[in-house]
Short mmCIF file of C-alpha atoms in Angstrom, two decimals:
data_model
loop_
_atom_site.label_atom_id
_atom_site.label_comp_id
_atom_site.label_asym_id
_atom_site.label_seq_id
_atom_site.Cartn_x
_atom_site.Cartn_y
_atom_site.Cartn_z
CA MET A 1 31.54 -17.62 2.83
CA LYS A 2 28.59 -19.97 2.43
CA ALA A 3 24.85 -19.87 3.12
CA ARG A 4 25.05 -20.60 6.80
CA TYR A 5 22.35 -22.09 8.95
CA HIS A 6 21.33 -19.56 11.61
CA ASP A 7 20.09 -20.76 15.01
CA ILE A 8 17.40 -18.32 16.18
CA ARG A 9 16.75 -17.78 19.88
CA ASN A 10 13.36 -16.54 21.03
CA SER A 11 12.98 -13.19 22.73
CA PRO A 12 13.03 -13.45 26.56
CA GLY A 13 9.62 -14.49 27.88
CA SER A 14 8.30 -15.16 24.37
CA SER A 15 7.77 -18.17 22.10
CA PHE A 16 9.07 -16.26 19.08
CA ARG A 17 11.66 -13.58 18.34
CA VAL A 18 11.01 -9.89 17.67
CA SER A 19 13.85 -7.42 17.22
CA LEU A 20 14.44 -3.85 16.15
CA PHE A 21 17.65 -4.00 14.11
CA GLU A 22 19.82 -0.88 13.77
CA ASP A 23 23.30 -0.87 12.21
CA LYS A 24 25.42 0.57 9.40
CA GLU A 25 24.46 -2.29 7.09
CA PHE A 26 22.98 -5.78 7.07
CA PRO A 27 25.73 -8.11 8.36
CA ALA A 28 24.24 -11.47 7.35
CA ALA A 29 25.41 -13.17 4.18
CA TRP A 30 23.08 -15.39 2.15
CA HIS A 31 21.66 -17.63 4.88
CA PHE A 32 18.72 -19.75 5.94
CA HIS A 33 17.10 -21.01 9.13
CA LYS A 34 14.21 -23.27 10.10
CA GLU A 35 12.15 -20.30 11.29
CA TYR A 36 9.75 -18.23 9.22
CA GLU A 37 10.74 -14.58 9.03
CA LEU A 38 8.95 -11.29 8.46
CA THR A 39 11.17 -8.27 7.74
CA TYR A 40 9.88 -4.70 7.64
CA ILE A 41 12.32 -2.04 6.44
CA ILE A 42 11.81 1.18 8.37
CA LYS A 43 14.82 2.91 6.86
CA SER A 44 17.25 1.57 4.26
CA THR A 45 17.73 0.93 0.55
CA GLY A 46 19.60 -1.73 -1.36
CA ILE A 47 19.16 -5.10 -3.04
CA ARG A 48 17.24 -8.04 -1.61
CA TYR A 49 17.89 -11.69 -2.49
CA VAL A 50 15.25 -14.34 -1.76
CA GLY A 51 15.88 -17.73 -3.30
CA ASN A 52 16.65 -17.01 -6.95
CA ASN A 53 14.92 -13.61 -6.87
CA MET A 54 16.82 -10.32 -6.85
CA ASP A 55 15.08 -6.97 -6.39
CA THR A 56 15.69 -3.54 -4.92
CA PHE A 57 14.21 -2.57 -1.57
CA GLU A 58 13.55 0.72 0.18
CA ASN A 59 11.59 2.12 3.13
CA ASP A 60 8.34 0.25 3.87
CA ASP A 61 9.55 -2.95 2.21
CA LEU A 62 7.72 -5.88 3.85
CA VAL A 63 8.78 -9.44 3.02
CA MET A 64 8.04 -12.84 4.52
CA VAL A 65 10.36 -15.79 3.89
CA GLY A 66 9.55 -19.42 4.63
CA ALA A 67 11.51 -21.97 6.60
CA ASN A 68 14.93 -22.80 5.12
CA LEU A 69 14.51 -20.36 2.21
CA PRO A 70 17.92 -18.68 1.60
CA HIS A 71 17.81 -14.88 1.75
CA CYS A 72 19.79 -11.73 2.47
CA TRP A 73 19.51 -7.96 2.25
CA LYS A 74 22.46 -5.91 0.95
CA THR A 75 22.97 -2.15 1.09
CA ILE A 76 24.60 -0.62 -1.99
CA GLY A 77 26.75 2.45 -2.36
CA GLU A 78 27.57 4.90 0.40
CA GLN A 79 24.92 4.94 3.12
CA THR A 80 24.11 8.29 4.73
CA GLU A 81 21.83 6.75 7.38
CA ASP A 82 21.88 3.57 9.46
CA VAL A 83 19.75 0.58 8.55
CA GLU A 84 16.61 0.30 10.68
CA CYS A 85 14.17 -2.59 10.42
CA ILE A 86 11.85 -4.85 12.41
CA ILE A 87 12.45 -8.60 12.18
CA ILE A 88 10.01 -11.25 13.45
CA GLN A 89 11.07 -14.92 13.46
CA TRP A 90 9.06 -17.94 14.58
CA ASN A 91 9.12 -21.71 14.35
CA GLU A 92 6.20 -23.58 12.79
CA ASP A 93 5.81 -25.35 16.13
CA LEU A 94 4.34 -22.12 17.49
CA LEU A 95 1.22 -22.70 15.38
CA HIS A 96 1.47 -26.48 14.97
CA ASN A 97 -1.64 -27.42 16.97
CA TRP A 98 -3.75 -24.78 15.22
CA LEU A 99 -2.88 -25.19 11.56
CA ASP A 100 -5.45 -27.92 10.91
CA LYS A 101 -8.25 -25.77 12.35
CA LYS A 102 -10.64 -24.11 9.90
CA GLU A 103 -10.29 -20.76 11.66
CA VAL A 104 -6.61 -20.50 10.74
CA GLN A 105 -6.65 -22.19 7.34
CA HIS A 106 -5.81 -18.86 5.70
CA ILE A 107 -2.68 -18.60 7.87
CA HIS A 108 -1.71 -22.12 6.83
CA GLU A 109 -1.95 -21.01 3.19
CA LEU A 110 0.21 -17.97 3.98
CA LEU A 111 2.94 -20.22 5.37
CA LYS A 112 2.84 -22.31 2.20
CA ARG A 113 3.16 -19.20 0.02
CA SER A 114 6.11 -17.99 2.05
CA GLN A 115 8.19 -20.95 0.84
CA ARG A 116 8.77 -18.84 -2.28
CA GLY A 117 9.04 -15.57 -0.36
CA VAL A 118 6.20 -13.04 -0.25
CA LYS A 119 6.60 -9.33 -0.88
CA PHE A 120 3.64 -7.25 0.32
CA ASN A 121 2.64 -4.04 -1.43
CA LYS A 122 3.95 -0.83 0.10
CA SER A 123 0.44 0.54 0.75
CA PHE A 124 -0.40 -2.59 2.77
CA ALA A 125 2.94 -2.44 4.60
CA LYS A 126 2.19 1.11 5.71
CA GLU A 127 -1.22 -0.02 6.99
CA ILE A 128 0.25 -2.54 9.41
CA LYS A 129 3.40 -0.59 10.30
CA GLN A 130 1.97 0.59 13.60
CA ASN A 131 1.12 -2.97 14.63
CA LEU A 132 4.68 -4.05 13.87
CA VAL A 133 6.09 -1.17 15.92
CA LYS A 134 3.78 -2.06 18.83
CA LEU A 135 4.92 -5.67 18.65
CA VAL A 136 8.51 -4.65 19.44
CA GLU A 137 7.40 -3.12 22.75
CA ALA A 138 4.60 -5.56 23.65
CA GLN A 139 5.08 -8.18 26.36
CA SER A 140 4.05 -11.81 26.84
CA PHE A 141 0.35 -12.52 26.13
CA GLU A 142 -0.25 -9.13 24.50
CA ARG A 143 2.68 -9.77 22.14
CA LEU A 144 1.32 -13.19 21.10
CA ILE A 145 -2.18 -11.86 20.40
CA LEU A 146 -0.79 -8.94 18.40
CA PHE A 147 1.44 -11.32 16.42
CA LEU A 148 -1.55 -13.51 15.53
CA GLN A 149 -3.48 -10.43 14.42
CA ILE A 150 -0.58 -9.44 12.16
CA LEU A 151 -0.46 -12.96 10.68
CA GLN A 152 -4.18 -12.76 10.00
CA LYS A 153 -3.80 -9.48 8.13
CA LEU A 154 -0.90 -10.91 6.10
CA ALA A 155 -2.92 -14.02 5.28
CA LEU A 156 -6.08 -12.21 4.18
CA THR A 157 -4.58 -9.53 1.95
CA ASN A 158 -4.23 -10.03 -1.80
CA GLU A 159 -1.70 -7.19 -2.03
CA PHE A 160 1.38 -9.35 -2.50
CA GLU A 161 3.66 -11.03 -5.03
CA LEU A 162 5.72 -14.21 -4.82
CA LEU A 163 9.47 -13.79 -5.17
CA ALA A 164 11.44 -16.99 -5.80
CA GLY A 165 10.60 -18.91 -8.95
CA SER A 166 8.63 -22.14 -8.61
CA SER A 167 11.66 -24.01 -9.97
CA PHE A 168 13.98 -22.80 -7.21
CA SER A 169 15.43 -25.68 -5.22
CA GLU A 170 15.75 -25.39 -1.45
CA SER A 171 18.08 -28.40 -1.37
CA LEU A 172 21.28 -26.58 -2.32
CA SER A 173 24.45 -28.17 -1.03
CA SER A 174 26.75 -26.16 1.22
CA LYS A 175 29.24 -25.94 -1.66
CA GLU A 176 26.57 -24.54 -4.00
CA SER A 177 25.51 -22.04 -1.35
CA GLU A 178 29.11 -20.98 -0.89
CA ARG A 179 29.41 -20.38 -4.63
CA ILE A 180 26.25 -18.26 -4.69
CA ASN A 181 27.56 -16.12 -1.83
CA SER A 182 30.84 -15.69 -3.69
CA ILE A 183 28.92 -14.57 -6.79
CA TYR A 184 26.91 -12.01 -4.79
CA ASN A 185 30.02 -10.64 -3.12
CA TYR A 186 31.91 -10.48 -6.41
CA LEU A 187 29.08 -8.54 -8.07
CA LYS A 188 28.96 -6.03 -5.23
CA GLU A 189 32.73 -5.51 -5.43
CA TYR A 190 33.33 -5.53 -9.19
CA HIS A 191 30.07 -4.68 -11.01
CA LEU A 192 31.61 -1.42 -12.27
CA ASP A 193 34.40 -3.33 -14.00
CA LYS A 194 34.18 -5.35 -17.20
CA ILE A 195 33.37 -8.82 -15.87
CA THR A 196 34.11 -11.71 -18.22
CA LEU A 197 32.71 -15.21 -17.99
CA SER A 198 36.19 -16.47 -17.11
CA ASN A 199 36.44 -13.91 -14.27
CA ILE A 200 33.31 -15.08 -12.50
CA ALA A 201 33.84 -18.78 -13.27
CA ASN A 202 37.34 -18.64 -11.81
CA GLU A 203 35.99 -16.90 -8.72
CA VAL A 204 33.94 -20.00 -7.89
CA SER A 205 36.51 -22.50 -9.21
CA MET A 206 34.43 -23.75 -12.13
CA SER A 207 34.95 -24.04 -15.87
CA ASN A 208 33.02 -21.59 -18.05
CA ASP A 209 30.57 -24.24 -19.29
CA THR A 210 29.99 -25.73 -15.84
CA PHE A 211 29.43 -22.28 -14.36
CA CYS A 212 26.86 -21.39 -17.04
CA ARG A 213 24.91 -24.59 -16.39
CA PHE A 214 25.04 -24.08 -12.61
CA PHE A 215 23.90 -20.47 -12.81
CA LYS A 216 21.08 -21.20 -15.27
CA LYS A 217 19.82 -24.08 -13.15
CA THR A 218 19.88 -22.03 -9.95
CA PHE A 219 18.56 -18.67 -11.18
CA ASN A 220 16.69 -19.65 -14.35
CA THR A 221 18.55 -16.95 -16.27
CA SER A 222 22.02 -16.36 -17.65
CA PHE A 223 24.75 -14.73 -15.58
CA PHE A 224 25.00 -11.69 -17.85
CA SER A 225 21.25 -11.13 -17.77
CA PHE A 226 21.47 -11.29 -13.97
CA LEU A 227 24.44 -8.89 -14.01
CA ASN A 228 22.55 -6.36 -16.12
CA GLU A 229 19.52 -6.66 -13.85
CA TYR A 230 21.81 -5.97 -10.89
CA LYS A 231 23.25 -2.86 -12.56
CA VAL A 232 19.81 -1.64 -13.60
CA SER A 233 18.60 -2.09 -10.00
CA ILE A 234 21.38 0.20 -8.81
CA ALA A 235 20.64 2.68 -11.61
CA SER A 236 16.95 2.77 -10.71
CA LYS A 237 17.83 3.60 -7.10
CA MET A 238 20.09 6.43 -8.28
CA LEU A 239 17.37 7.78 -10.59
CA ILE A 240 15.02 7.94 -7.61
CA ASP A 241 17.42 9.27 -4.98
CA THR A 242 19.81 11.59 -6.86
CA ASP A 243 19.73 14.44 -9.36
CA LEU A 244 22.56 12.99 -11.48
CA SER A 245 21.85 12.98 -15.20
CA VAL A 246 20.79 9.74 -16.88
CA SER A 247 24.13 9.62 -18.69
CA GLU A 248 26.09 10.06 -15.45
CA ILE A 249 24.10 7.26 -13.83
CA GLY A 250 24.75 5.01 -16.80
CA TYR A 251 28.50 5.52 -16.46
CA LYS A 252 28.43 5.22 -12.67
CA THR A 253 26.73 1.82 -12.90
CA GLY A 254 29.37 0.43 -15.24
CA TYR A 255 27.86 1.11 -18.67
CA ASN A 256 30.35 2.70 -21.06
CA ASN A 257 27.87 2.33 -23.92
CA LEU A 258 24.83 4.48 -23.11
CA THR A 259 22.74 2.97 -25.90
CA PHE A 260 23.25 -0.44 -24.32
CA PHE A 261 22.38 1.03 -20.90
CA HIS A 262 19.08 2.40 -22.22
CA ARG A 263 18.31 -0.92 -23.91
CA GLN A 264 18.96 -2.92 -20.72
CA PHE A 265 16.99 -0.49 -18.56
CA GLN A 266 14.01 -0.71 -20.92
CA LYS A 267 14.24 -4.51 -20.90
CA HIS A 268 14.30 -4.92 -17.12
CA MET A 269 12.15 -1.98 -16.00
CA GLY A 270 9.69 -1.78 -18.88
CA MET A 271 10.35 1.90 -19.53
CA SER A 272 13.20 4.28 -20.34
CA PRO A 273 15.39 5.75 -17.56
CA SER A 274 13.85 9.19 -18.16
CA LYS A 275 10.28 7.92 -17.84
CA PHE A 276 11.23 5.93 -14.75
CA ARG A 277 12.73 9.03 -13.12
CA LYS A 278 9.67 11.11 -13.96
CA ALA A 279 7.40 8.50 -12.39
CA TYR A 280 9.36 7.76 -9.21
CA GLN A 281 11.98 10.40 -8.42
CA ARG A 282 12.00 11.85 -4.92
CA ILE A 283 14.74 14.44 -5.58
CA PRO A 284 13.42 17.34 -7.70
CA ILE A 285 15.52 18.38 -10.68
CA VAL A 286 16.47 22.05 -10.37
CA SER A 287 16.71 23.89 -13.69
CA THR A 288 19.69 26.20 -14.15
#
C-alpha cells in the first residue's frame, strides 16, 4: 500500500464536503488530497498520524490538515464501539477570492498553519461541537454561512498546537509513501514482538543503514524511539481505559523488562505510568 491521492467529491448542492462517518474502523491508509480537512472525533480512540507526527486520539479530538499533507487515523486493539466522526473537506478555491481581504486575513493564516496539521484543545473542540453537528444537517446557503463561522472560530482561537515538524517534507515520492505505510502497518501487526532493525528494513526492502537514514530524515527521530513512542501511546490508552495493573499493561504492550517500560513511559509522557493513571484514568480502580 502507498499514500494514495484521494479525489474528494463535494456534498450534493454544496461547494464543499461534509460527512458523518460511522464504521468499525478508519479504512483509509496514509493518504493525502488537495483539499483541506477538518476531522472531529465524536467516538473513537487510537493513534493519529499527520506528516511525521504520531499521537493518540480519543473523543473530542479536533484536527485540521492542510492540502496534500499525508495523514491517517488508526484504531488500536479490540474496539467495543463503532468509529463516529465528522469530516469536512474543502478546496482552497472555495475561499480564493476572499483570502486577500483584510476581513479574512486570520482565516488565511489558519490555512497556512494547517500545512503542518493543527490539533485544537479538547475544551475548544467541545465548544464548537454543536456547530459541527449542525453543519452535517444544514443545507445550501445556511451550510456555507455556518462553515465560515466555524472557520472564523478556528482561526481566532489560540487553543491549538502544530503537529508535523517544520522539517517535514510534503514532496515524498510514491515509493517513499509506500514504505511509510508499510512501516505503519508492520508496527500495528508486530509491535508486541521483538522487532529488530533487520526485520523492519527487510519489510521495506532496504539495507539497515539506508533504512536508518530514510527514517531519520522523514521523522526526525530514530526508528526505535518511534517504536517506543508507539508502544507508550498504546499503554497510555490502556492506563486510561482499563483497570489492568501497570505491570500487566507493560507486558501487554510488548515490554518484557518493566524497568525499561517505566523508563520509556517517563521519557515520552513526562511522568510515571502510575502518576499518568492517577491524573487521567476514567475507569476507577476497585480495591479488593
